[in-house]
XYZ file of C-alpha atoms in Angstrom:
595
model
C 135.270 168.431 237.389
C 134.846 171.926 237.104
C 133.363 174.593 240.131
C 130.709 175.039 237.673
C 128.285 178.561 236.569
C 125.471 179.825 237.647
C 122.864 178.455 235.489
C 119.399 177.807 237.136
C 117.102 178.212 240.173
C 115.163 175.249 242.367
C 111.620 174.985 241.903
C 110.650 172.018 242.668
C 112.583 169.053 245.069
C 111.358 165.669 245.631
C 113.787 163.779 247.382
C 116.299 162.735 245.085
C 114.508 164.467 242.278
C 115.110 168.146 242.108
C 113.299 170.746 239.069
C 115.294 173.931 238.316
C 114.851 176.446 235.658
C 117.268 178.183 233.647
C 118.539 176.231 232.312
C 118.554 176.992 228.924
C 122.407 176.072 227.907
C 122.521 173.050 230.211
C 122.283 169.213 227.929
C 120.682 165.542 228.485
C 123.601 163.653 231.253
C 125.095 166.811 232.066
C 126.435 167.401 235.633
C 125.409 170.093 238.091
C 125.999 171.379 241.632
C 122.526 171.791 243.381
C 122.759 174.807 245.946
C 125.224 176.352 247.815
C 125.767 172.900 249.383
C 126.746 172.035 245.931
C 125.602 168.561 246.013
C 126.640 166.407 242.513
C 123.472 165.930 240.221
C 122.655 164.817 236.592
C 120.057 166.094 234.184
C 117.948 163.071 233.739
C 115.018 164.967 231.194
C 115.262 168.565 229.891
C 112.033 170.261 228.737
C 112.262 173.826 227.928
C 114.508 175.588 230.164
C 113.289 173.342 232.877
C 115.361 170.645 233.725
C 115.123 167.591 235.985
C 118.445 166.437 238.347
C 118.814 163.102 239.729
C 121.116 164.123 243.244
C 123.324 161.511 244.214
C 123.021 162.878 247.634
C 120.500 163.575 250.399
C 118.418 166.458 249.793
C 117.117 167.150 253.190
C 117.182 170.919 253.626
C 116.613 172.151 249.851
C 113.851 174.619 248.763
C 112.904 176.532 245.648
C 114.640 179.607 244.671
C 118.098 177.798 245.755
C 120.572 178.399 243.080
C 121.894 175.386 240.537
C 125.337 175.142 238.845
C 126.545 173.604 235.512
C 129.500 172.254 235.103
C 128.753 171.514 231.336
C 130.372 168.325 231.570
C 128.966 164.392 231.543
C 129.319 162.297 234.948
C 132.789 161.316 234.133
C 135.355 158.559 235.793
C 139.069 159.807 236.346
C 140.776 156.422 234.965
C 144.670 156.107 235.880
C 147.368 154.930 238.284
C 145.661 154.505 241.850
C 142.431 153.173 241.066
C 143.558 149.440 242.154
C 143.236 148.542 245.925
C 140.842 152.085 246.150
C 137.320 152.026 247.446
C 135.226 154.943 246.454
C 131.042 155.688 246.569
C 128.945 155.928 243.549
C 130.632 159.016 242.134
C 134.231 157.786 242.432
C 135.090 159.603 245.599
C 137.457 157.793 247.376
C 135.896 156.848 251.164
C 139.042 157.152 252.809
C 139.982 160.342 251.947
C 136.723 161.440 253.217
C 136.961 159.458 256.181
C 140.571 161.152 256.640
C 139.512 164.799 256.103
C 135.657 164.634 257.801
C 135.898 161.729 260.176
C 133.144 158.508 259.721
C 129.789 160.006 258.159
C 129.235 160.905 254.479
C 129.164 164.665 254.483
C 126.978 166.232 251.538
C 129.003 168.557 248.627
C 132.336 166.669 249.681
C 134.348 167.294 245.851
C 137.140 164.950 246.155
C 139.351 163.877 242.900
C 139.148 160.253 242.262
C 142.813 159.723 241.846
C 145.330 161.061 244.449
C 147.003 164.278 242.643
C 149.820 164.227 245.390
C 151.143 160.299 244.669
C 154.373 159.808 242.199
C 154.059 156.946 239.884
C 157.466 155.697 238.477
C 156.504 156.397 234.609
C 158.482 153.973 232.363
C 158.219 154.694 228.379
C 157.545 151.890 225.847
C 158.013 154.092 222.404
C 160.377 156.027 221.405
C 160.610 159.766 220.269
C 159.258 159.676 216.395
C 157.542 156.244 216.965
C 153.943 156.356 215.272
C 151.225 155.433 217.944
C 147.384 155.150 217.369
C 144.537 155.357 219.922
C 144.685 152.788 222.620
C 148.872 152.334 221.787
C 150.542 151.562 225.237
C 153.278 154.677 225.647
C 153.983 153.771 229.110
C 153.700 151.423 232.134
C 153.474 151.936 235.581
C 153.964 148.996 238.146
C 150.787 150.031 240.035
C 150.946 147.225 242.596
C 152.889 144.591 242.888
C 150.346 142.710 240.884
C 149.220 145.197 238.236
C 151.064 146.504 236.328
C 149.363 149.688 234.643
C 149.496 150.613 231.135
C 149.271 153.842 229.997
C 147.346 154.368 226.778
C 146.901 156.635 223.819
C 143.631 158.409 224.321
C 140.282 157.323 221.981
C 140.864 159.856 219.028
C 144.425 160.716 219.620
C 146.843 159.281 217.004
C 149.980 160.683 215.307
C 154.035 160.590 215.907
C 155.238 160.997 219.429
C 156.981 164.184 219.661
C 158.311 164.290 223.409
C 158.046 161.297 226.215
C 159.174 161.589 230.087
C 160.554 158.621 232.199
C 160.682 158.517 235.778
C 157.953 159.852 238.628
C 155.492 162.285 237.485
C 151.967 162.751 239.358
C 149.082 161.677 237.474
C 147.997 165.221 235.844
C 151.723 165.609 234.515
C 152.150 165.653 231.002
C 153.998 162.124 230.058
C 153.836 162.533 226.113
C 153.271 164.856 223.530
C 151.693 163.468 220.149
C 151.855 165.269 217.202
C 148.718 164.452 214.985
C 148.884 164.962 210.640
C 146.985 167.908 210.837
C 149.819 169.580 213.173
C 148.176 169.826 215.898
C 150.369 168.681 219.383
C 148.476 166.520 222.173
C 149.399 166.658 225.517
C 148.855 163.151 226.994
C 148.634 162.396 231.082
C 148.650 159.536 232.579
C 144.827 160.479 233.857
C 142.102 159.701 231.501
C 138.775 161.051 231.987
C 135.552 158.771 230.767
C 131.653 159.702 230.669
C 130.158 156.902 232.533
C 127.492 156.312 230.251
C 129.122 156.155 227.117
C 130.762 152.650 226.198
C 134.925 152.848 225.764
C 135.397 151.829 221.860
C 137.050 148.658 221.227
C 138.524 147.164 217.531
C 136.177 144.426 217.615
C 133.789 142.506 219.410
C 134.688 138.580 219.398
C 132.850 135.309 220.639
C 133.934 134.374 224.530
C 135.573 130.623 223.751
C 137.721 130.647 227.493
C 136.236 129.275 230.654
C 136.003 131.638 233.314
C 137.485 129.110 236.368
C 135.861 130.066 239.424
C 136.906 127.039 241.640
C 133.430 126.735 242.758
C 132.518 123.197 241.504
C 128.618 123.563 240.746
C 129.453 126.264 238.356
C 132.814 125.289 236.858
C 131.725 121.647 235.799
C 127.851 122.195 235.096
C 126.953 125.852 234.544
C 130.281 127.783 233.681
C 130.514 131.269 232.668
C 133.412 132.383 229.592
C 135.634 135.536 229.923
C 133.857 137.986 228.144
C 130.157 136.355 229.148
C 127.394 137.587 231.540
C 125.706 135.895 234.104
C 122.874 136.474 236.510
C 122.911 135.041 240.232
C 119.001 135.362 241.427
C 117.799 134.182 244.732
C 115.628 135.258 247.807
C 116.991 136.971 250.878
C 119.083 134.143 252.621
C 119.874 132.237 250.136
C 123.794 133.281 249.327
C 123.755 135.133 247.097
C 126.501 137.699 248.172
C 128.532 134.685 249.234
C 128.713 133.620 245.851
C 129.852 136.607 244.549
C 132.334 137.099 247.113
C 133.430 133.727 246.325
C 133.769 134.983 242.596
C 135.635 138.148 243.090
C 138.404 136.163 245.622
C 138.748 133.125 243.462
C 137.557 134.013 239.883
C 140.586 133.488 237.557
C 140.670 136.989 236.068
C 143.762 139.760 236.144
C 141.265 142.176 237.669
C 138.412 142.268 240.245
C 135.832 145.447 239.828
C 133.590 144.942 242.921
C 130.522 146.849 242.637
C 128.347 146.836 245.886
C 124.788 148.559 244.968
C 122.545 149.426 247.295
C 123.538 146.386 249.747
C 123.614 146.793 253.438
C 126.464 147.924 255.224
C 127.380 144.907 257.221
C 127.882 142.670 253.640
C 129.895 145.589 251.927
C 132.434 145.739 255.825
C 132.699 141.601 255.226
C 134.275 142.788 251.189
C 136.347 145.362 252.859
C 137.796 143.354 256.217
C 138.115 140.297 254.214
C 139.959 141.332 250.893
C 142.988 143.109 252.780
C 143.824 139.779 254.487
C 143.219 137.337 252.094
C 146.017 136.103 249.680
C 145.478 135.700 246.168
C 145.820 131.790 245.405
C 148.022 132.803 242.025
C 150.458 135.754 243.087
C 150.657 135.154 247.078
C 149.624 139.185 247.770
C 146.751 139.999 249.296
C 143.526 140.060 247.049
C 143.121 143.713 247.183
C 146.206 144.519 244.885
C 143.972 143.694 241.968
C 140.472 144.519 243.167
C 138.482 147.966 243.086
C 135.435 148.280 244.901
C 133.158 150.679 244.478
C 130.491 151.091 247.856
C 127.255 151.871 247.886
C 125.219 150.369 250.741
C 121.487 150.561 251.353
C 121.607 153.892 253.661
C 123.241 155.690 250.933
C 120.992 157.883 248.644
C 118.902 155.729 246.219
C 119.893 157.886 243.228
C 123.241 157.398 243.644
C 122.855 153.342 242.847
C 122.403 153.908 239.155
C 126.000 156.421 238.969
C 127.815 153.524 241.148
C 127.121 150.696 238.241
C 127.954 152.871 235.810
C 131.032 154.002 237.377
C 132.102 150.492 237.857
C 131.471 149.166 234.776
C 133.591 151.851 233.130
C 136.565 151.117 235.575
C 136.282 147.420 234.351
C 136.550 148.452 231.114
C 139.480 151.006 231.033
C 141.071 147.410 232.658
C 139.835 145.731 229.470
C 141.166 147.763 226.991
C 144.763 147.205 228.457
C 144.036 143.649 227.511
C 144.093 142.167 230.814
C 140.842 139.803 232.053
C 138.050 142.215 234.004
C 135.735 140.310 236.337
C 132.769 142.667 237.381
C 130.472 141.542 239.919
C 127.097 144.179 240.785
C 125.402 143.297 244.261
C 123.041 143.495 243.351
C 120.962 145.144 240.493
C 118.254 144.417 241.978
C 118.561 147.857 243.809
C 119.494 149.839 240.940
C 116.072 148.344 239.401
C 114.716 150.148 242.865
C 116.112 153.199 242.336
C 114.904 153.503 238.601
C 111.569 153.052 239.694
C 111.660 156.170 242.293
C 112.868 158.390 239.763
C 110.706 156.933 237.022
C 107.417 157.765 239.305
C 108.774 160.805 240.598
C 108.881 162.040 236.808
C 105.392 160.950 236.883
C 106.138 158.485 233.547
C 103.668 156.288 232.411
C 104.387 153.043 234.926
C 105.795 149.577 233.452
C 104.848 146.255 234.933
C 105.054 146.487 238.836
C 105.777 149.935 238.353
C 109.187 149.686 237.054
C 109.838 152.003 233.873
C 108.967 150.982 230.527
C 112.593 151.169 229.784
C 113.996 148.643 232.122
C 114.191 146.398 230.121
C 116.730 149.006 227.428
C 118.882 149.873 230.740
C 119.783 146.470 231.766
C 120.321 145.607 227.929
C 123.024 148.630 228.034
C 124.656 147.558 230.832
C 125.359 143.715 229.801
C 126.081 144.373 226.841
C 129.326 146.501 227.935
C 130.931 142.525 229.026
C 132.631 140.869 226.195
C 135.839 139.788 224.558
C 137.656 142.565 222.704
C 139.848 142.893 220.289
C 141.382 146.420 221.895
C 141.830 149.430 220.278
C 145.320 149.456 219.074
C 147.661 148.855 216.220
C 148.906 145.572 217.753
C 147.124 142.424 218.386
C 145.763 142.490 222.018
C 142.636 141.487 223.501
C 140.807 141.919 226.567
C 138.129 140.592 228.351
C 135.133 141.962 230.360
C 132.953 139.647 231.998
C 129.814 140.780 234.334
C 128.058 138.829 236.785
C 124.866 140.635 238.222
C 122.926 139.543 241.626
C 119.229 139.694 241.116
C 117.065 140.075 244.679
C 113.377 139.408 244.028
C 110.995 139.912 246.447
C 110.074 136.887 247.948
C 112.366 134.720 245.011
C 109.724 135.212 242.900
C 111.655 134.614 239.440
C 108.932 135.743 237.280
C 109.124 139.236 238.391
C 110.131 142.249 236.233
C 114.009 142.424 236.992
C 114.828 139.115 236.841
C 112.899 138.572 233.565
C 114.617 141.032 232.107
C 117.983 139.944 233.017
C 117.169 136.650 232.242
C 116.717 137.720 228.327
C 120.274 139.353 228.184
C 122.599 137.263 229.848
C 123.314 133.652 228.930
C 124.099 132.330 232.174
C 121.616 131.683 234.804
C 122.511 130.073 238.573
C 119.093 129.699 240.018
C 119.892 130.358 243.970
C 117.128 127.962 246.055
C 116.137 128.839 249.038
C 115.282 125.406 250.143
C 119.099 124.281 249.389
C 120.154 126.874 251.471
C 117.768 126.299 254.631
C 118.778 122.486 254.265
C 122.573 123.658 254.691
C 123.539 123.561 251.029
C 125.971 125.866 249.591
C 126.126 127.619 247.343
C 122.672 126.895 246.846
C 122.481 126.668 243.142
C 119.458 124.483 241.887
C 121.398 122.483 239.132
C 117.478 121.606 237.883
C 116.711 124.898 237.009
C 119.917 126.809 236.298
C 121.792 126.827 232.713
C 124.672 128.193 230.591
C 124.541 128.691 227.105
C 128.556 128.897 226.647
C 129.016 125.235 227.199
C 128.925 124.778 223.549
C 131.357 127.570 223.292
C 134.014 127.132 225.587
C 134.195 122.609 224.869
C 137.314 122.841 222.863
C 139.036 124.794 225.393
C 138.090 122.574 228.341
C 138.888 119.620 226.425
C 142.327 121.026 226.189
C 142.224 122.002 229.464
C 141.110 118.722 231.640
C 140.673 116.089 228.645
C 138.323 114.412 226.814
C 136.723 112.664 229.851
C 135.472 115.533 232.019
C 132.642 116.647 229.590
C 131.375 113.102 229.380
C 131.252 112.475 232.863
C 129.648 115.874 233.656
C 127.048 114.835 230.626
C 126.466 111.448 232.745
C 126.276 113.028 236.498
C 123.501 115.609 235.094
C 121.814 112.643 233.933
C 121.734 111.313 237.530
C 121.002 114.278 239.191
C 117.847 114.426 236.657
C 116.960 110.623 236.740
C 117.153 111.418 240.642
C 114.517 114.184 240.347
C 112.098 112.215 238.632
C 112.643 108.914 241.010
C 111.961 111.294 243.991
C 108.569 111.697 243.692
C 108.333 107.376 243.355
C 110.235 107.523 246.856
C 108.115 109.969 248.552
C 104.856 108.266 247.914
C 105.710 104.849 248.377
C 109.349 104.892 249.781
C 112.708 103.641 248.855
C 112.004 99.584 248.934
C 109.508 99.807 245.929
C 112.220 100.708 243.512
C 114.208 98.170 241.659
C 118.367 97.581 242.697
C 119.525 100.005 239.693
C 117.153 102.808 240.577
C 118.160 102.362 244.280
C 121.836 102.879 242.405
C 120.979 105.914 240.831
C 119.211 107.168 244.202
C 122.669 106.628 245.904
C 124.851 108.021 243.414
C 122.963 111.364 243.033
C 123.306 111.771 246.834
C 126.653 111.537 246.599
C 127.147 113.955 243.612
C 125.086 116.521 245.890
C 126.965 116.372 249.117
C 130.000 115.119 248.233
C 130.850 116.820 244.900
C 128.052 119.838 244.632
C 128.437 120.816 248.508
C 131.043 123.014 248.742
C 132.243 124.455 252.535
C 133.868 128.545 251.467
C 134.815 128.813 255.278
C 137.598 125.800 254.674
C 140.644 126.783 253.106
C 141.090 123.502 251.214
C 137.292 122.990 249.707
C 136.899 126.975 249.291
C 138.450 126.318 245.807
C 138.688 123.733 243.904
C 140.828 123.372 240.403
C 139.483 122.077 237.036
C 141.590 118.940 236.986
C 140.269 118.057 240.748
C 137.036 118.360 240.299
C 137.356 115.808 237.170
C 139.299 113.310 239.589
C 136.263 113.920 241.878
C 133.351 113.312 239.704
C 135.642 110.253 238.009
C 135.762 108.935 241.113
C 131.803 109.439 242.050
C 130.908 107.657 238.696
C 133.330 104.648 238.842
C 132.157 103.741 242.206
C 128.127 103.990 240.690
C 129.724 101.481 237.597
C 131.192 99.286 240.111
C 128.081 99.460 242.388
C 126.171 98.162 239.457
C 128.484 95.708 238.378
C 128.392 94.180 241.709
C 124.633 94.021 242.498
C 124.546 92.146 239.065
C 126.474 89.769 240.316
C 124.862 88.824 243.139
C 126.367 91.481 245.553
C 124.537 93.317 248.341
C 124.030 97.114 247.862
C 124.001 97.604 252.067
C 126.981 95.874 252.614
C 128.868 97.446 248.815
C 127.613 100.990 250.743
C 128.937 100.139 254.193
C 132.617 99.682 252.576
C 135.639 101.496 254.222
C 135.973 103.475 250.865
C 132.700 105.012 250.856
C 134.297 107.277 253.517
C 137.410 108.472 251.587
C 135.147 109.249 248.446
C 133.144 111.407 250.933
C 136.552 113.174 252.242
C 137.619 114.200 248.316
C 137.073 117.341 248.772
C 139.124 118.049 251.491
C 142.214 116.840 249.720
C 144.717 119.539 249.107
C 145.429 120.640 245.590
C 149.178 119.087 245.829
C 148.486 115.370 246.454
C 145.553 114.894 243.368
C 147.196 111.445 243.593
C 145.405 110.689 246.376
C 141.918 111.091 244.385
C 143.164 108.946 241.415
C 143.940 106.076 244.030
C 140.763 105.713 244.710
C 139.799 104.435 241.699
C 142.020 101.325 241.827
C 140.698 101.419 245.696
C 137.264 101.085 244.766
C 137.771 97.585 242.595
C 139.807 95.833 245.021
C 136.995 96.698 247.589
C 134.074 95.775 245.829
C 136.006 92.603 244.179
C 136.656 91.610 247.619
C 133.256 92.021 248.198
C 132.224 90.276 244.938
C 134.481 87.430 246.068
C 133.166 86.782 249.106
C 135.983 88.854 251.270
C 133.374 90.704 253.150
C 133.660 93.844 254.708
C 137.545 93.067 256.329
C 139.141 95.311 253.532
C 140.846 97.941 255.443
């Protein structure tokens, strides 16, 4: 980013909202350096000459007649080698090289480059000299981390016959290629690309997510899954997990590349991201988590304006990932905040208020964020796709769903997991209401799981949501009048939804067997759930007694599934056989001496 020229003078500052004029020259999204303490701004409305800057710092200390700087430039991401296993703020400065050149705090007008300029990156070309390329055509890869492997791309709107291309290290502003367009003109092309925030990265083509997005979290992989390329909204009231889930997401999620995105959050939930990712291994590769993860910080004590930039910024790191056709997972904690932080602005302005005084262009805001996840077709001359898929915490006040934010959410994404904060005081995690939550890529993404985990899992999934419903409505029978008045199948259906709940739905993310579970075991599990409700019934039909078919040696192992290890799924399909010689025994008049 550029120093920047004199352009303007301070009249007006109101916390984050600072009113200069001047500023003739200056445009809409444009970035500026507010006093000699040259904090980062944006132009958020021009009118006249006069323009109003959102800071993304603390303006403590700022008066009128202070000067203002343009850089003429858009808020812009520096995309290249480095940006995996980095954690910078809502601007893309990197935290530790603050931290390394002016010690804990967040000084204000730090200007810090958001890739290292210093680091070598072994450059290794893919064309050849007189090779045609088009925009989005990998020259080059980099093995970034021992996981990612980086591929350098032909900038949007750069196309024509590669004239010169280096191999071996180069520093990230070197010159790796030169492109020589039909017009005649030469490009130089670096291995840095730089990205306005705001502005979508083109793609080829926008196609319909058909692939699960395997989370190994069972409540959302078997009843309320997300595809790659789909959005989804996690709302809940304070307490009620919602950050676990995500972290649960980003460390498990089956995607190439993690963009963690912590907005407006308190400190203490964005240190658990940072102390936990370094040390834990990634279930697929075997290196730690953070050699495919990017997290970009901004915690509750940070300045409100600068919520809105970190999104942004994150969203456009997830999709530089994209269009090198590798799977993007994006999770924002929460947006909730960045809602918050609208608002300020909005009434600092002094706009005409929306409903609970949000902006009467929330609703256009979140839209344009969502709508940035998707499956690609990238932009190249070969066939590659990519995937973007964003899932977006929602706080309300008091888990009031029918507030503002999470209404509007609610009418962009297509997934919903409805966080309850009764599950969670009652010990049940994640605390997903499977009553009230829904996903409209079920329909979507069938053919794929069918070829994933057979013809069987969506029909047993279609018949435990059916309990878990049936169970719903027979609750309010048991309340009132207990469980004696209902009849032996309904008793049945009473004790086979408990079991889906704590057995299959309960799910412990502190144990490192049940933290994640795989597609085909949590088929084995619910198979196993449902033949012991069939045999139940079978039994009581002929003559059997439910107490003594529940007090059955077996009962315990079904309630131990979980904790079997990935490697001995045999164990789970035993069962089944396990369960009919039990309950025949039973049946026969063997009693309760089965072993």
């Amino acid at each position: 980013m550029n120093s920047g020229t004199k352009a303007g003078t301070i009249v007006k500052v109101s916390g984050p909202l600072v009113v200069a004029e001047g500023m003739a020259g200056a445009k809409m999204y444009d970035v500026v350096r507010v006093s000699d303490k040259r904090l980062i701004g944006e132009i958020i409305e021009m009118r006249g000459d006069r323009a109003s800057i959102q800071v993304y710092e603390e303006t403590a200390g700022l008066g009128p007649g202070q000067p203002v700087f343009t850089t003429g430039e858009p808020l812009s991401v520096e995309l290249g080698p480095g940006l995996i296993g980095s954690i910078y703020d809502g601007i893309q400065r990197p935290l530790d090289g603050i931290r390394a050149g002016h010690g804990d705090r967040l000084p204000r007008g730090v200007e810090l480059p958001g890739l290292n300029r210093e680091r070598k990156w072994d450059f290794v070309p893919v064309v050849q000299v007189g090779a045609a390329v088009a925009s989005g055509d990998i020259i080059g890869k980099v093995q970034e981390t021992e996981v990612v492997e980086h591929r350098i791309m032909v900038p949007p709107g750069v196309s024509g016959k590669v004239e010169w291309i280096h191999k071996g290290p180069a520093l990230v502003a070197d010159v790796v290629a030169r492109i020589k367009g039909d017009d005649g003109t030469v490009r130089d092309v670096t291995m840095m690309q730089k990205w306005p925030v705001r502005r979508g990265r083109p793609y080829a083509e926008k196609l319909t997510p058909s692939e699960p997005l395997i989370t190994g979290q069972r409540v959302l992989d078997t009843f309320f899954p997300v595809a790659k390329g789909g959005t989804a909204c996690i709302p809940g009231p304070f307490g009620s997990g919602k950050t676990v889930v995500q972290h649960q997401l980003a460390k498990w999620a089956d995607a190439d590349i993690i963009v963690y995105v912590g907005c407006g959050e308190r400190g203490n939930e964005m240190t658990d991201v940072l102390m936990e990712f370094p040390e834990l291994l990634d279930p697929r590769t075997g290196e730690p988590l953070m050699k495919r993860t990017v997290l970009v910080a901004n915690t509750s004590d940070m300045p409100v304006a600068a919520r809105e930039s970190s999104v942004y910024t994150g969203i456009t790191i997830a999709e530089y990932f994209r269009d090198m056709g590798y799977s993007v997972a994006l999770m924002a904690d929460s947006t909730s905040r960045w809602a918050e932080a609208l608002r300020e602005m909005s009434g600092r302005l002094e706009e005409m208020p929306g409903e609970e005084g949000y902006p009467a262009y929330l609703g256009s805001r979140v839209s344009e964020f969502y709508e940035r996840a998707g499956r690609v077709k990238c932009l190249s001359s070969d066939e590659r796709e990519g995937s973007l898929t964003v899932v977006g915490a929602v706080s309300p006040p008091g888990g009031d769903l029918s507030e503002p934010v999470t209404q509007t959410t609610l009418r962009v994404v297509k997934v919903f997991w409805a966080l309850d904060a009764s599950l969670a005081y009652s010990r049940h995690f994640p605390a997903i209401n499977w009553l009230t939550s829904y996903s409209l890529y079920l329909d979507r993404i069938e053919e794929r799981l069918r070829q994933m985990v057979g013809e069987d899992f969506l029909n047993l999934r279609a018949e435990a949501m059916r309990i878990l419903q049936d169970e719903a409505n027979l609750s309010e029978i048991v309340r009132l009048v207990g469980m004696d008045a209902l009849s032996m199948p309904d008793r049945i259906t009473m004790e086979t939804a408990r079991s889906i709940r704590e057995d299959f739905l309960h799910q412990n993310a502190f144990n490192e067997v049940d933290t994640y579970t795989s597609l085909r075991k949590q088929s084995s599990m619910l198979k196993v759930i449902l033949e012991f409700d069939k045999a139940l019934r079978q039994a009581v039909e002929k003559g059997a007694s439910l107490d003594e078919m529940l007090r059955l040696p077996v009962r315990v192992r079904i309630g131990r599934m979980k904790y079997v290890e990935e490697s001995k799924l045999s164990d789970i399909a035993e069962l089944v056989d396990e369960i009919k010689r039990q309950v025949d025994s039973v049946v026969s008049g063997g009693g309760e001496s089965v072993a």
